[in-house]
Amino acid sequence: MNSSATFQKKWEPYLWILPSCLLMLIFVVFPIGIVFRLAFSKISRAGVVGSFSGLQNFADAVSAPVFPHVMLNTLIWVVSVVGLSTLIGFTAAMVLNQPFRGRKIARSIMVFPWAASLVIQASVWNYIIKMEYGNLNNILLNLGMIQDAVNWRSSYQIEFVWECAIGIIVTIPFVTFTILSGLQSIDPSYYEAATVDGASFWQKLFNITLPLVRPSLTVSTVLNIIYVFNSFPIIYTITKGAPANKTDTMVTYLYMLAFYDQKKGPATALSVIGFVILCVVSGAYMVLTMRKEDSL
Amino acid sequence: MKKLLTLALALVMMLSLVAFASAEDVTLDVIIAQYGPSTQDWFLGTGMNGTSFVKKFEEANPGIKLNLEVVSWNDLYTVVSTRISNNNAPDILNIDVFADYANEGLLLPVSDYCPEELYKDFFPSFIQESVIDGTVWAVPDLASARALYYNVDLLKEAGIEEVPTTWAELEDASQAIIDAFNGEVYPWGIDMTTDEGQAAFAYYTWGNNGGFVNDKGEWILNSDENVKAIEYAIGLVKSGFTNPNPATQTRYDLQDMFGAKKLAMVIAPNSLPTYIKDKGYTDVNLATASIPHNEGASSSSVGVMDRIMAFRKDSADQASRNEAIGKFLTFFYDPENYVGWVSMEGFLPAVNSAVGALVAADPSFEAWLNVLGSAKFYPTTKAEWNDVKQGVIAVEQEALTGGDVKTLLDNLQAKIAGK
């Protein structure tokens, strides 16, 4: 009786997490395994999986002439979207953490964009910046601020800037809310004490807010790096990487490679490379920030 | 946990049902391309005079079950290649490409399953487009041909008496339209997107006696004629005669602009009138003409054809499977069913037996059938076609951002022919 009770106590937690472990196994671990296997196999154009081909797929993927440009785009995309959305989201969280009339409404307005699917948001933006019947041109024309319709997408560089800007806008709510939850857990007495001692706004920001909000900041940044790196809908909806892969990031590029160019081998190799990059980057970021936390 | 168990139980029950059904009957996995908003309803819902194709077929052919799926063109390639990777290819597939599948030995020759009488019904020139090494690997399901559509009123307002037939006339007409409407109307539509940029390549190179291959079927992507043709097309964009963003504006964007009277001329398939009507544009005064060509060259229409093919399953009941596939095709191409489908989708037929009924219903079909007779097709039987298709689109897009057409085409030719 006693032993069976200990047995139950010992194994019960595992039983409870078994369903989610199974789900992870089936929908996360297993597909990752398949992708790794495909990355090292020869895959025919029609999709037949052939024999082991070593690093051939990786060599093919990396030696493509557009690869360096796509990687540069990916870097710009991740750094600008994660960096700016964190900066703006942090500021917005600070504002929303202040007591003011209508704060609840402001908070819910902030979360609205997050509730809509990314594809829908990207499609809406695609309409907004359309030259022929886009809302932006219509508004500016009606206000008399411009005389003729402006082509908001006159070059691929500008199109990519739009994509980054839209990426930033749709990411802000997530950052704001993660950081806001961190801000709310800070004991107000710290600020009171600091104010009594005559600390300035910036001193409070750097010596109280930032150190205490760091765990939420770490979580939001790591998750953000992963989400943004893997983000597909914005770029696919707006340019599909055109012209000639010049606005592609790694994820849209490997999709086009797999399903338009029928080169699944190099495409799976690229997704393995992406997976490794993400593991390294987010791992390094977590280790670095945790270390700083310990030394506090 | 209870939910999971229920789910598992339901799955097991479904699987055993499938197993039970296949013990007696032949079940054919069929993938059909979604051509329009009514495709799904016609095959699986009530769109076929209150019943569905599947229901009607299964009633007429006891012992054969159809596991039919309608898949959108956006997902079709993904679905098919994923299923092939998982050793789960469909029995019957409706798609445009076939060369990769045939070259890798995945397809059954048409002679294995297609009844003689039906085979004779297909337009012979269409069948020729599915031959590799003397074997027919697929049958055509429908075709479309492209022609120049123009807005009669807009051209008249710009003072253009006759619709342009040559490249020089096209430039003059474009300038006249720009002048007449202060740039509010785009004279000419160009689609150089990954969606269908290969069509633009065909329109201009074929209009300059160039093209993808020569008479011997060898790639001639960087011929002088082709370089000139693409430079001409890019020149139209640079002169401001076209829609502003050809690398991202697809044929459908262009058709929308044409419907909204923002675009005066566009090369489009015979389904354009139906398309713009469905979109709610009702008062467009449109007419068709042949695609403009260079001085000294001749105009040729671009024909696009899709296909139906059968995959090899290597199962013990292959003979009864082949018979079932034959019955499926016979039923599908039966004028009683096929005519309704082709006219619903707004395309041109691939079998002789459908022509009479279609022309009777819509006399404009006859003109289009003539266009189709003179149309050229993409060299889809060649193994490199998919690379060529992506390659010419990349060339066009690079050229739009300032690349040199000659260098780009030289590189592409070296990459393709050097294989």
Short mmCIF file of N, CA and C in Angstrom, two decimals, chain A residues 31 33-54 57 259 262-266 268, chain B residues 78 80-89 100-101 104 106 311:
data_model
loop_
_atom_site.label_atom_id
_atom_site.label_comp_id
_atom_site.label_asym_id
_atom_site.label_seq_id
_atom_site.Cartn_x
_atom_site.Cartn_y
_atom_site.Cartn_z
N PRO A 31 8.80 15.71 -37.02
CA PRO A 31 9.05 16.46 -38.26
C PRO A 31 10.49 16.97 -38.37
N GLY A 33 13.09 15.52 -37.25
CA GLY A 33 13.86 14.34 -37.69
C GLY A 33 13.72 14.11 -39.18
N ILE A 34 12.49 14.23 -39.68
CA ILE A 34 12.26 14.02 -41.12
C ILE A 34 13.05 15.05 -41.94
N VAL A 35 12.99 16.32 -41.50
CA VAL A 35 13.71 17.36 -42.25
C VAL A 35 15.21 17.07 -42.26
N PHE A 36 15.75 16.63 -41.11
CA PHE A 36 17.18 16.31 -41.07
C PHE A 36 17.50 15.16 -42.03
N ARG A 37 16.62 14.16 -42.06
CA ARG A 37 16.87 13.04 -42.97
C ARG A 37 16.84 13.52 -44.43
N LEU A 38 15.82 14.35 -44.75
CA LEU A 38 15.70 14.84 -46.13
C LEU A 38 16.92 15.69 -46.52
N ALA A 39 17.42 16.47 -45.54
CA ALA A 39 18.52 17.38 -45.85
C ALA A 39 19.77 16.61 -46.29
N PHE A 40 19.88 15.38 -45.85
CA PHE A 40 21.06 14.59 -46.21
C PHE A 40 20.73 13.54 -47.28
N SER A 41 19.55 13.67 -47.93
CA SER A 41 19.19 12.70 -48.96
C SER A 41 19.07 13.39 -50.30
N LYS A 42 19.22 12.60 -51.34
CA LYS A 42 18.98 13.12 -52.68
C LYS A 42 17.46 13.09 -52.90
N ILE A 43 16.88 14.23 -53.29
CA ILE A 43 15.44 14.26 -53.54
C ILE A 43 15.22 14.64 -55.00
N SER A 44 14.45 13.82 -55.71
CA SER A 44 14.25 14.09 -57.13
C SER A 44 13.30 15.27 -57.30
N ARG A 45 13.20 15.78 -58.52
CA ARG A 45 12.34 16.94 -58.77
C ARG A 45 10.90 16.64 -58.44
N ALA A 46 10.46 15.42 -58.76
CA ALA A 46 9.06 15.07 -58.49
C ALA A 46 8.82 14.88 -57.00
N GLY A 47 9.88 14.66 -56.21
CA GLY A 47 9.72 14.52 -54.77
C GLY A 47 10.09 13.15 -54.24
N VAL A 48 10.63 12.27 -55.10
CA VAL A 48 11.01 10.94 -54.62
C VAL A 48 12.28 11.05 -53.78
N VAL A 49 12.24 10.50 -52.56
CA VAL A 49 13.39 10.59 -51.67
C VAL A 49 14.34 9.45 -51.98
N GLY A 50 15.58 9.80 -52.32
CA GLY A 50 16.55 8.78 -52.73
C GLY A 50 17.57 8.49 -51.65
N SER A 51 18.78 8.17 -52.08
CA SER A 51 19.81 7.69 -51.15
C SER A 51 20.49 8.85 -50.41
N PHE A 52 21.31 8.49 -49.42
CA PHE A 52 22.10 9.45 -48.65
C PHE A 52 23.04 10.22 -49.57
N SER A 53 23.07 11.53 -49.43
CA SER A 53 23.90 12.30 -50.36
C SER A 53 24.90 13.20 -49.65
N GLY A 54 25.15 12.93 -48.38
CA GLY A 54 26.14 13.70 -47.65
C GLY A 54 25.77 15.17 -47.57
N ASN A 57 23.39 18.70 -50.61
CA ASN A 57 22.29 19.67 -50.55
C ASN A 57 22.75 20.98 -49.93
N PHE A 259 9.02 24.69 -53.40
CA PHE A 259 7.73 24.44 -54.03
C PHE A 259 7.54 25.15 -55.36
N GLN A 262 11.13 23.43 -57.27
CA GLN A 262 11.19 21.97 -57.09
C GLN A 262 12.57 21.50 -56.70
N LYS A 263 13.25 22.29 -55.85
CA LYS A 263 14.56 21.86 -55.36
C LYS A 263 14.45 21.62 -53.86
N LYS A 264 13.85 20.49 -53.53
CA LYS A 264 13.55 20.24 -52.13
C LYS A 264 14.79 19.94 -51.32
N GLY A 265 15.80 19.32 -51.95
CA GLY A 265 17.04 18.98 -51.23
C GLY A 265 17.69 20.21 -50.64
N PRO A 266 18.11 21.18 -51.49
CA PRO A 266 18.71 22.40 -50.96
C PRO A 266 17.77 23.13 -50.01
N THR A 268 15.51 21.87 -47.89
CA THR A 268 15.54 21.28 -46.54
C THR A 268 16.88 21.55 -45.88
N THR B 78 2.70 21.65 -53.93
CA THR B 78 3.12 21.26 -52.58
C THR B 78 2.46 19.94 -52.19
N VAL B 80 1.13 17.60 -54.10
CA VAL B 80 1.57 16.46 -54.91
C VAL B 80 2.98 16.01 -54.52
N SER B 81 3.91 16.97 -54.41
CA SER B 81 5.28 16.53 -54.13
C SER B 81 5.40 15.96 -52.73
N THR B 82 4.62 16.48 -51.78
CA THR B 82 4.64 15.91 -50.44
C THR B 82 4.10 14.49 -50.47
N ARG B 83 3.03 14.29 -51.25
CA ARG B 83 2.45 12.94 -51.30
C ARG B 83 3.40 11.97 -51.98
N ILE B 84 4.11 12.44 -53.00
CA ILE B 84 5.08 11.56 -53.65
C ILE B 84 6.21 11.21 -52.68
N SER B 85 6.68 12.22 -51.94
CA SER B 85 7.75 11.97 -50.95
C SER B 85 7.32 10.94 -49.92
N ASN B 86 6.03 10.92 -49.60
CA ASN B 86 5.54 9.98 -48.60
C ASN B 86 5.01 8.68 -49.21
N ASN B 87 5.40 8.41 -50.47
CA ASN B 87 4.95 7.21 -51.16
C ASN B 87 3.43 7.10 -51.21
N ASN B 88 2.78 8.21 -51.41
CA ASN B 88 1.33 8.22 -51.36
C ASN B 88 0.78 9.02 -52.54
N ALA B 89 1.35 8.78 -53.72
CA ALA B 89 0.91 9.52 -54.90
C ALA B 89 -0.55 9.17 -55.20
N ASP B 100 8.64 15.79 -65.25
CA ASP B 100 9.42 15.26 -64.13
C ASP B 100 8.86 13.92 -63.67
N TYR B 101 7.54 13.86 -63.56
CA TYR B 101 6.91 12.61 -63.10
C TYR B 101 7.19 11.49 -64.09
N GLU B 104 10.86 10.28 -64.14
CA GLU B 104 11.26 9.51 -62.96
C GLU B 104 10.50 8.19 -62.86
N LEU B 106 7.29 7.57 -62.67
CA LEU B 106 6.17 7.51 -61.72
C LEU B 106 4.83 7.32 -62.42
N PHE B 311 -0.79 7.68 -61.91
CA PHE B 311 0.45 7.25 -61.28
C PHE B 311 0.52 5.73 -61.15
#
